Coordinates of C-alpha atoms and ligand atoms in Angstrom, one line a residue:
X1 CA -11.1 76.6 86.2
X2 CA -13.5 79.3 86.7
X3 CA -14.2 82.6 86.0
X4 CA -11.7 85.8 86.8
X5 CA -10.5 85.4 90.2
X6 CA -8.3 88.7 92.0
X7 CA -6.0 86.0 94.0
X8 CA -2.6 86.0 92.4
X9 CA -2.7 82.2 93.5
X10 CA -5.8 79.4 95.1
X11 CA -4.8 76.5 96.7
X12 CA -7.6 74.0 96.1
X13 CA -6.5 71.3 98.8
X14 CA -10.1 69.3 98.9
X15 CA -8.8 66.5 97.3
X16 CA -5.8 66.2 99.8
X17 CA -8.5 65.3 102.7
X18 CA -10.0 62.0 104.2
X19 CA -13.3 63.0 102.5
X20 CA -12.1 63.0 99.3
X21 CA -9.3 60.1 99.6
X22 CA -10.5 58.3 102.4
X23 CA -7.6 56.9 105.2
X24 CA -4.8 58.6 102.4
X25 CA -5.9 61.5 102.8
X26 CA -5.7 64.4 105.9
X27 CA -8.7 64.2 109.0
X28 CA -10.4 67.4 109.8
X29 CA -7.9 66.9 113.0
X30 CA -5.0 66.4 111.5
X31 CA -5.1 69.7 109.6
X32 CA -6.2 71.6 113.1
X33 CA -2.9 70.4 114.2
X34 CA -1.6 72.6 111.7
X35 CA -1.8 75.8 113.8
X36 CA 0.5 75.0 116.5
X37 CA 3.7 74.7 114.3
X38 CA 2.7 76.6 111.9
X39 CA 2.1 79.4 114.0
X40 CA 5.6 78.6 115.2
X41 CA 7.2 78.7 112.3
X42 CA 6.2 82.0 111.1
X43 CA 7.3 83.4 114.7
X44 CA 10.2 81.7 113.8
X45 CA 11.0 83.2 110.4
X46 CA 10.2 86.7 111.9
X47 CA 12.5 86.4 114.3
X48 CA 15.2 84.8 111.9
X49 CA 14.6 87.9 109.4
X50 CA 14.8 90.4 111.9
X51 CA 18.2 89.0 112.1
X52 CA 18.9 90.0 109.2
X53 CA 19.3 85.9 108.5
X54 CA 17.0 85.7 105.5
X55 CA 17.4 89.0 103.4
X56 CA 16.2 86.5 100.3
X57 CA 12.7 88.6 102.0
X58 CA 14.1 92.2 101.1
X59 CA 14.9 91.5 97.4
X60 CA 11.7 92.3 95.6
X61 CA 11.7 95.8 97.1
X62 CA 15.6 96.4 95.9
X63 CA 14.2 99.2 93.5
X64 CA 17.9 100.2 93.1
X65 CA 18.5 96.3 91.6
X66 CA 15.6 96.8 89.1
X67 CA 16.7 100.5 87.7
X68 CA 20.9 99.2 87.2
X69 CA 19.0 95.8 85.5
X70 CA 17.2 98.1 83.3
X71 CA 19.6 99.8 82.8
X72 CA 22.1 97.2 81.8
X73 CA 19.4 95.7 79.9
X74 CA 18.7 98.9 77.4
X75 CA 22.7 99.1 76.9
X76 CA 22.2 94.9 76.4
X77 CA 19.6 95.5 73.8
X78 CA 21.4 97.7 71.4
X79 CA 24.9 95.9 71.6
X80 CA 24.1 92.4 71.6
X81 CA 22.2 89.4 69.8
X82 CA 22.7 86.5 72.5
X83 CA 22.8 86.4 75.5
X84 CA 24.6 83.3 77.2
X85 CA 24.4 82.6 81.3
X86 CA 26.9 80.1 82.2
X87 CA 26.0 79.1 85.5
X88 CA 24.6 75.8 87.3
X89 CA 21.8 75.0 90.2
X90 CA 20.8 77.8 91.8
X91 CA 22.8 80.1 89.4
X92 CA 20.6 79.1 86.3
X93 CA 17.4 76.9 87.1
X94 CA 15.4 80.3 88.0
X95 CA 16.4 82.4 85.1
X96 CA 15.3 79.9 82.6
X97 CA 12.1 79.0 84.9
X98 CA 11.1 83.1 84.7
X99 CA 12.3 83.1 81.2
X100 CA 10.2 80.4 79.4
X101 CA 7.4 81.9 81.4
X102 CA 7.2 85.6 80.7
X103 CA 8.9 85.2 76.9
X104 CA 6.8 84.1 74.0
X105 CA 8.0 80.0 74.2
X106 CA 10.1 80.8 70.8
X107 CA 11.6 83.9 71.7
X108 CA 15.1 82.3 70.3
X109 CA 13.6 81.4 67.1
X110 CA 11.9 84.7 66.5
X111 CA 13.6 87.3 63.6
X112 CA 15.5 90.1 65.2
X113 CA 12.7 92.7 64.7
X114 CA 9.5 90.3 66.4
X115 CA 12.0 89.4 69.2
X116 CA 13.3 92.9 70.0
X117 CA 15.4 91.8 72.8
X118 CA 18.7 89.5 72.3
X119 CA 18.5 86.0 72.7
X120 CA 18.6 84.1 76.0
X121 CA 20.4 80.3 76.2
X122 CA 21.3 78.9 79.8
X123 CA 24.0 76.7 79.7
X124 CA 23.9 74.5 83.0
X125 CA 25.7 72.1 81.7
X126 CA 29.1 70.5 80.7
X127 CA 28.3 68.0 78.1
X128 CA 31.2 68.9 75.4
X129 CA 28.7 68.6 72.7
X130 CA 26.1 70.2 74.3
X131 CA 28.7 73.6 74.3
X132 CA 30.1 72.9 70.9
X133 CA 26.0 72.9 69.8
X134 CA 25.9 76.4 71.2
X135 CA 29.0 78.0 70.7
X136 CA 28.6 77.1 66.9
X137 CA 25.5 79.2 66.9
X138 CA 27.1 82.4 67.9
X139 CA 28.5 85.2 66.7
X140 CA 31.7 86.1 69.3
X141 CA 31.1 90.1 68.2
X142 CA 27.6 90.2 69.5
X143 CA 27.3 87.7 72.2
X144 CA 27.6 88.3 76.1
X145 CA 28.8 85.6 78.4
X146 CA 27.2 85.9 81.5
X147 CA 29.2 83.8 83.9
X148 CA 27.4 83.5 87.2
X149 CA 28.7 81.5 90.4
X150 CA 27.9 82.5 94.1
X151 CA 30.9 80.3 95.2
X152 CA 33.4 81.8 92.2
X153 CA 34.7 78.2 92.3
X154 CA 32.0 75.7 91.0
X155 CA 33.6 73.1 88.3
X156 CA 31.0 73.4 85.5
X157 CA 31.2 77.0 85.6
X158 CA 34.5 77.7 85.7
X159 CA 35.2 75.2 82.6
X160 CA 32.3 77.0 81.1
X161 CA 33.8 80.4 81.6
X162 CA 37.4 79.2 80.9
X163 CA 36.5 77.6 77.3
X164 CA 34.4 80.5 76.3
X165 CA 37.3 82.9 77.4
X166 CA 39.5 80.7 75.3
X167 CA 37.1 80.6 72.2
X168 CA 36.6 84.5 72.7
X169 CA 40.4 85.3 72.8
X170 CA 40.6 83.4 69.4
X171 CA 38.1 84.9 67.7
X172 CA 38.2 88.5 68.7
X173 CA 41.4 88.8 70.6
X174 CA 41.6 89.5 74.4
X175 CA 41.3 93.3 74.6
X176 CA 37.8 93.3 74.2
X177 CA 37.0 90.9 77.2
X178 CA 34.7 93.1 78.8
X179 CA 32.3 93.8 76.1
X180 CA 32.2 89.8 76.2
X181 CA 31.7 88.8 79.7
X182 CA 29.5 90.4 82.7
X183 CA 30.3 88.2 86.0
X184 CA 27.7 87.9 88.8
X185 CA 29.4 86.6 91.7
X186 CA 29.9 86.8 95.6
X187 CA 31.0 90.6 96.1
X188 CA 34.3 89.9 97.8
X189 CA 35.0 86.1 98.0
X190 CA 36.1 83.6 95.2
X191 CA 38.8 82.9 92.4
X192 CA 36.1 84.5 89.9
X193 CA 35.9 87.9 92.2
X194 CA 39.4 87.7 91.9
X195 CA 39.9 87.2 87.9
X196 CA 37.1 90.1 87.5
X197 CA 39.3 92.4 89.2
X198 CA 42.5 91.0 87.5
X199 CA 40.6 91.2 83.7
X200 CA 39.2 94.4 84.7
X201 CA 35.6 92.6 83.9
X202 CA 32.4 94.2 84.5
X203 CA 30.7 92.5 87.5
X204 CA 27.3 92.3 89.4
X205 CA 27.3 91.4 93.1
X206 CA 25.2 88.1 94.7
X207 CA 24.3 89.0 98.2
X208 CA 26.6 86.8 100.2
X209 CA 23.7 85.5 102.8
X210 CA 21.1 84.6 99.2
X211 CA 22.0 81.5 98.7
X212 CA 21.8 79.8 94.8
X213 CA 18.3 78.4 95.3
X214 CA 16.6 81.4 96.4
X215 CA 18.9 84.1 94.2
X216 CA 16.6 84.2 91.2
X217 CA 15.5 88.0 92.1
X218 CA 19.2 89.3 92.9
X219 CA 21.3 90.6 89.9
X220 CA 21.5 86.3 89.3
X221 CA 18.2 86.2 87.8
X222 CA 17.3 89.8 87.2
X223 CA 20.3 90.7 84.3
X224 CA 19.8 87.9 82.0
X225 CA 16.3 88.5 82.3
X226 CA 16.3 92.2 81.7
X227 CA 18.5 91.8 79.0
X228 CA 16.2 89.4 77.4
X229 CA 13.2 91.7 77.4
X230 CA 11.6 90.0 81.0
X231 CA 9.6 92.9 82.7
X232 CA 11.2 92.5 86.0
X233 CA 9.4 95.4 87.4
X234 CA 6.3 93.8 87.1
X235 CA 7.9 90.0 88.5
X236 CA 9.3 91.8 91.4
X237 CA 5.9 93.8 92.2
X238 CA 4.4 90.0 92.2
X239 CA 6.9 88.8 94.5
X240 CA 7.1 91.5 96.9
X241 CA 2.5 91.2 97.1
X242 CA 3.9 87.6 98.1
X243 CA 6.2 88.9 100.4
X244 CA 3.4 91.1 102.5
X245 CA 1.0 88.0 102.1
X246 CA 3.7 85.8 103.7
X247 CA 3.0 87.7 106.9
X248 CA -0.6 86.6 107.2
X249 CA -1.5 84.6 110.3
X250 CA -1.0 80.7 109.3
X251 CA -4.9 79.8 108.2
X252 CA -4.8 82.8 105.9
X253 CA -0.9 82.5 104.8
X254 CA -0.4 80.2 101.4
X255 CA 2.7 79.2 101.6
X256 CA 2.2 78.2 105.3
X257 CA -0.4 76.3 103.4
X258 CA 2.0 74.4 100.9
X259 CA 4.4 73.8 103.5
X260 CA 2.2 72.1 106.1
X261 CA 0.1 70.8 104.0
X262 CA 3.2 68.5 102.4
X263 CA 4.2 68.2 105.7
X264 CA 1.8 66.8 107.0
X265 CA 1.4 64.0 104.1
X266 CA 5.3 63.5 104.3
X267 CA 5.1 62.7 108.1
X268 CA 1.4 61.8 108.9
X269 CA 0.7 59.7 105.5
X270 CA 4.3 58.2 104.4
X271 CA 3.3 60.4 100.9
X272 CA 7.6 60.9 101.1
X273 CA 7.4 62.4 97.3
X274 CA 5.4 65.2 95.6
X275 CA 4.6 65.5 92.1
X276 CA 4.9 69.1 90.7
X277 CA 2.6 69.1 87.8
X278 CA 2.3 72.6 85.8
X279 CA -0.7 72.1 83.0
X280 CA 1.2 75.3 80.4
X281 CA 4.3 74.9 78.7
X282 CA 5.4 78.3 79.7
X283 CA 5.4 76.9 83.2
X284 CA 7.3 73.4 82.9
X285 CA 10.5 75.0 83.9
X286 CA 8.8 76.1 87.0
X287 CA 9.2 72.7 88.3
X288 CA 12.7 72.1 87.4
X289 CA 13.5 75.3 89.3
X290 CA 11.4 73.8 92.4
X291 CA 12.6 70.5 91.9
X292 CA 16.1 72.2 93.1
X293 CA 14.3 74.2 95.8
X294 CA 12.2 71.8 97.4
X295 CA 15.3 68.5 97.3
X296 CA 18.1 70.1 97.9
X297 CA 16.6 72.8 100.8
X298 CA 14.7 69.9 102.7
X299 CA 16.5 66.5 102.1
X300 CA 18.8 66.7 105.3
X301 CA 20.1 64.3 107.8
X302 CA 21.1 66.9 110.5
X303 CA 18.5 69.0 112.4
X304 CA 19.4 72.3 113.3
X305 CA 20.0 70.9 116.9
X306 CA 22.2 68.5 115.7
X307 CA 20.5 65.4 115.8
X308 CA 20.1 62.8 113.0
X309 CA 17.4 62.9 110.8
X310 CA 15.7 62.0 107.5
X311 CA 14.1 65.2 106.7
X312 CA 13.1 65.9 103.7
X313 CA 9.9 65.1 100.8
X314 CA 11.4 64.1 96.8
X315 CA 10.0 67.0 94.3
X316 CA 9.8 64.9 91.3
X317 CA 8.8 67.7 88.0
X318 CA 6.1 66.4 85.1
X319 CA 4.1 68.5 82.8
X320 CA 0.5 67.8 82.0
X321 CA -0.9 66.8 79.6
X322 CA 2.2 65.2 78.3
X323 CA 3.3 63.1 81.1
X324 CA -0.5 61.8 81.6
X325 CA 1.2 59.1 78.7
X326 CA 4.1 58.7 81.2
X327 CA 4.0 58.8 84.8
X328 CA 0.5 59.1 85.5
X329 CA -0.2 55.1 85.9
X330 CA 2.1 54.9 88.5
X331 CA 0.4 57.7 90.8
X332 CA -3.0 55.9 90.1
X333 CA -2.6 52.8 90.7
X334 CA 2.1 52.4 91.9
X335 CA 3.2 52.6 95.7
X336 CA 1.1 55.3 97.4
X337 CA 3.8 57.1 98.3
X338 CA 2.9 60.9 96.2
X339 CA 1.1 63.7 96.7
X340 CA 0.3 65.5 93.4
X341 CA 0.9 69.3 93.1
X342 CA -1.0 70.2 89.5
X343 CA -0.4 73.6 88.7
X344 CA -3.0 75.5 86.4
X345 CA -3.9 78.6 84.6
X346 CA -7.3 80.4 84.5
X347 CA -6.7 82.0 81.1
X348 CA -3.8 81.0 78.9
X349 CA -2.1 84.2 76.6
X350 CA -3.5 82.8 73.4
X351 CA -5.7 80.1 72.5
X352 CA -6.8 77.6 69.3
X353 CA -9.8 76.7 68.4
X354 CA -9.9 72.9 67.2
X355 CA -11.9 72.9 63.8
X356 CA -14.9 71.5 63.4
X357 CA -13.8 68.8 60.9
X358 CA -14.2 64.9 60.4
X359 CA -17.9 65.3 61.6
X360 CA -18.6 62.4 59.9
X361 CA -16.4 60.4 63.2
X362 CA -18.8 60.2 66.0
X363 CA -15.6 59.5 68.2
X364 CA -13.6 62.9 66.9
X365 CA -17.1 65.0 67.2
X366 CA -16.8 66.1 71.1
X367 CA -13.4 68.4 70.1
X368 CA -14.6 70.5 67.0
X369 CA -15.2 73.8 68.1
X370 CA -13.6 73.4 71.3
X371 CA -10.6 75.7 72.8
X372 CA -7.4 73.7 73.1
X373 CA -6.9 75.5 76.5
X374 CA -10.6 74.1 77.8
X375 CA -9.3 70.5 76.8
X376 CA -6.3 71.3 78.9
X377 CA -8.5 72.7 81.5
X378 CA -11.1 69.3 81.4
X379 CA -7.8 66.9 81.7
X380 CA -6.4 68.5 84.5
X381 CA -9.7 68.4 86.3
X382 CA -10.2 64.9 84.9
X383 CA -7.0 63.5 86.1
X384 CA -7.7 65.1 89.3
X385 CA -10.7 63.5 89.3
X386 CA -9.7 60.2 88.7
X387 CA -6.8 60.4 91.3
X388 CA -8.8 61.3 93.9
X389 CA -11.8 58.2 92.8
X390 CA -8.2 56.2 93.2
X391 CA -7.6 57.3 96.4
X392 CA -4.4 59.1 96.1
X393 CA -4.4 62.4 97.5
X394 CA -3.7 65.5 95.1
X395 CA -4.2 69.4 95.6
X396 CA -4.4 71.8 92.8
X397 CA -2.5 75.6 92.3
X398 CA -4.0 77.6 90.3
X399 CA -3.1 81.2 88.7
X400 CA -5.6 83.4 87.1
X401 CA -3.1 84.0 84.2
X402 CA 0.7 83.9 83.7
X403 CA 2.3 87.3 83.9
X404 CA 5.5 88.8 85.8
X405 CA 3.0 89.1 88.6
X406 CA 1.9 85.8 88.7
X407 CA 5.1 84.8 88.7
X408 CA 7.0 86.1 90.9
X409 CA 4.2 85.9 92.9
X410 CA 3.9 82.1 92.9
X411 CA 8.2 81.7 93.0
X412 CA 8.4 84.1 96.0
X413 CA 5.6 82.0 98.0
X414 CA 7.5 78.6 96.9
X415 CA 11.0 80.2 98.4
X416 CA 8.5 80.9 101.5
X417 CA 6.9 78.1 101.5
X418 CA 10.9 76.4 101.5
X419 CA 11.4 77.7 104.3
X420 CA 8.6 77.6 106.3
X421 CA 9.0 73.5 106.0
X422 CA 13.2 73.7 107.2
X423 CA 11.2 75.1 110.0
X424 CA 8.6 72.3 110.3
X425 CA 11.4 69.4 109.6
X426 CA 14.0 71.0 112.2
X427 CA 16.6 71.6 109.5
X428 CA 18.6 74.8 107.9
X429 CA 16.8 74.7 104.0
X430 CA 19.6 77.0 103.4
X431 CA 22.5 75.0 103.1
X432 CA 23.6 71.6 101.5
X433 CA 26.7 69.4 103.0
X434 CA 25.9 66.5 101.1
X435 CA 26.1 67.8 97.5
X436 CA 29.9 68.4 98.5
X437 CA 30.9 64.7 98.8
X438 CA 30.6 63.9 95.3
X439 CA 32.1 67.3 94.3
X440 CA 35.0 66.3 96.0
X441 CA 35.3 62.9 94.4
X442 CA 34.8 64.9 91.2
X443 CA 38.0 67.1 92.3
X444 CA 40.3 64.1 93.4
X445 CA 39.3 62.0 89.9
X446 CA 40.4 65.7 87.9
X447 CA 43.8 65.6 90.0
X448 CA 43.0 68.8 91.6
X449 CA 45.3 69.8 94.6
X450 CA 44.4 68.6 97.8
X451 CA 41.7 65.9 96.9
X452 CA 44.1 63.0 96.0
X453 CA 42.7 61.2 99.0
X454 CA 39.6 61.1 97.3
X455 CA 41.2 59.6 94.8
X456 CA 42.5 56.8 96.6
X457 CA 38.5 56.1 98.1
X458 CA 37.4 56.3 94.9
X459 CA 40.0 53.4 93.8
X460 CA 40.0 51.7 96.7
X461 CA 35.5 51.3 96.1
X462 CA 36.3 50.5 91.9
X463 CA 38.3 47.6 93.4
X464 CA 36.0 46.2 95.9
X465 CA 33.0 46.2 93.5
X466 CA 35.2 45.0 90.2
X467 CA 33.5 41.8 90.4
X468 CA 29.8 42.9 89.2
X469 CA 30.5 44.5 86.4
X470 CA 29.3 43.2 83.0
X471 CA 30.8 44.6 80.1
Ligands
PA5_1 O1 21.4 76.4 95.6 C1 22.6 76.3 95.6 O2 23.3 76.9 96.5 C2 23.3 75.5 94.6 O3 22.5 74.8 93.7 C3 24.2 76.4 93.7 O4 23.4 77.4 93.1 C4 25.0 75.6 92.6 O5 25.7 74.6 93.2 C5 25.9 76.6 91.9 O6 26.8 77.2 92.8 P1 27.6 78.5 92.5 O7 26.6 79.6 92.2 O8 28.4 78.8 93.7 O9 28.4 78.2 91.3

């Protein structure tokens, strides 16, 4: 990656064309068909946020969001040693995306004075040992239990919430609740709005029209990360320069770019996946996070005029170099059926040199002397290389560095970029009706009121299928 660059994010796409990949790859024409709906969709979205329909736009200017997380975050600091976000999806893929990015990667291991902030652990999930693991580590007197749920209602959450409430009350009795638990939730709506008020717990509000996926810069994202030292100011002065850029005409307009670029290779080129490959540790959990984004916004079978589809382009995450050992076979030479996102970084925050030993092995000589971020750099553009020799199309992100501007540069043009292709696919990448039907199943196997039907389908399919089962 070359030198010092002033954009916050390049989009090398020349590896994505029919020069580079041949047939796989897009014609000169195909991407001048580019400005009809792309044009279209950023009309679209203008018109759709002057309704006030996509406010996810106005959060990085909500300077009155960053001084109460501040705020809450210099309280946080003095008070407690861990911080502990019990949330799920939406509620919990972002925080720990910004937070392995913008905090040294061993922030949890570091001694109280190197770290200076508390602790940050996201538990999104509901494995019984994964919770015991974690509890064990903490000390009730110093810990805060974020619980976050948009909904108030989600399973893992509330199971969460209600075993830590139960582990709190035994350890340090119940009248210190609200030193214990801060609850970001839907202002109004909701059980959890409801046992705040009840408990008398201290609460932060979700906008009710953010949805999970794009909530990471409400109070969702923005306390845990305060409170774990994150500089928010600087994420949210990122994401609101990606904001402005969003409303550049489509040739000039980057996430316009990702979305009809992927477009374009989902529908014009049967490429029905994409491969998110960050080359920085600091940056895998970007891709969980738009793993999330990207599936569950665009996979829909329902256009917004109500006619069937199958909308929709599998994120699939992988982090480079590791997963050069793993997946990377199958995008060379398996079904041509990928596009690969890499995901690069100018200038890493530190660097090693490799010594210059074992001269004496001719095959070892090549990487004394040599940065371990410019052997990062040379596999990236190697494996880009190669993929593109093979055929199969790849396009490369790049930031100059990561920092809070970076960052909420590049998330704030992914939520864009989201959005821009519900537009191009026909279909609402705010929503998601199909991750209720198992939810339900979930609810009717737990005995919860109302759901026994599902209970009876879910019977009545163990019965059919008995047959091929091998224990
Ligand atoms: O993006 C979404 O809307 C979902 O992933 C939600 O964030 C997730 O299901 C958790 O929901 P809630 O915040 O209501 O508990």
């Amino acid at each position: 990656m070359s030198k010092d660059s002033p954009s916050l994010l390049t989009i090398n796409y020349n590896n994505l064309t029919s020069d580079a990949v041949g047939a796989a790859g897009l014609s000169p024409e195909e991407l001048a068909s580019l400005k009809e709906p792309l044009t279209g969709a950023l009309k679209d979205i203008q018109r759709r946020y002057k309704k006030g329909e996509l406010p996810f736009l106005d959060l990085p200017a909500d300077a009155g969001l960053i001084k109460d997380c501040k705020k809450l975050a210099k309280k946080g600091r003095e008070k407690y040693q861990d911080i502990v976000v019990l949330g799920i999806g939406g509620s919990a893929l972002g925080t720990s995306a910004i937070f392995t990015a913008l905090r040294p990667l061993n922030h949890n291991r570091l001694s109280d004075k190197k770290r200076g902030w508390p602790r940050l652990w996201v538990a999104d999930n509901i494995d019984p040992e994964g919770l015991t693991a974690l509890l064990d580590g903490l000390d009730p007197k110093t810990t805060l239990f974020n619980v976050i749920s948009k909904s108030g209602a989600t399973a893992e959450t509330m199971s969460q919430f209600m075993i830590a409430h139960n582990w709190l009350s035994r350890k340090v009795g119940l009248d210190s609740l609200a030193e214990s638990f801060l609850v970001t939730t839907d202002p109004e709506g909701g059980v959890l709005r409801k046992i705040v008020s009840d408990l008398k717990l201290p609460s932060l509000p979700i906008p009710p029209l953010v949805g999970g996926r794009f909530s990471v810069l409400t109070a969702v994202g923005l306390a845990p990360l305060a409170l774990a030292g994150v500089d928010i100011e600087g994420l949210m002065a990122g994401a609101q320069e990606a904001v402005i850029d969003g409303q550049k005409p489509y040739a000039t307009n980057k996430a316009a770019l990702i979305a009809g670029l992927n477009w374009l290779m989902t529908t014009q080129k049967a490429r029905g996946s994409v491969v998110l490959t960050p080359y920085a540790d600091s940056l895998a959990r970007v891709a969980d996070w738009f793993n999330q984004l990207w599936n569950e916004s665009l996979g829909k079978g329902t256009k917004l005029d109500g006619s069937a589809t199958i909308a929709g382009q599998t994120a699939i995450k992988a982090l480079g170099a590791t997963d050069q050992h793993s997946q990377l076979q199958l995008w060379m030479e398996g079904p041509e059926d990928k596009t690969i996102m890499f995901l690069g970084v100018e200038k890493t925050r530190v660097d090693l040199k490799i010594p210059s030993i074992f001269k004496e092995h001719e095959a070892l000589n090549y990487l004394g002397g040599v940065n371990l971020s410019a052997l990062l750099e040379s596999e990236l553009k190697g494996t880009a290389r190669a993929l593109t020799e093979n055929g199969r199309p790849n396009l490369t992100l790049t930031l100059p560095n990561v920092s809070p501007r970076t960052v909420g540069y590049l998330l704030q043009t992914l939520e864009m970029a989201t959005v821009i292709s519900g537009v191009l696919y026909g279909v609402d990448p705010l929503d998601q009706p199909g991750v209720e039907l198992g939810k339900k199943f979930t609810y009717g196997l737990m005995g919860r009121a109302g759901f026994g039907d599902f209970l009876d389908r879910y019977n009545q399919g163990l019965l059919a299928k008995k047959k091929y089962i091998l224990s």
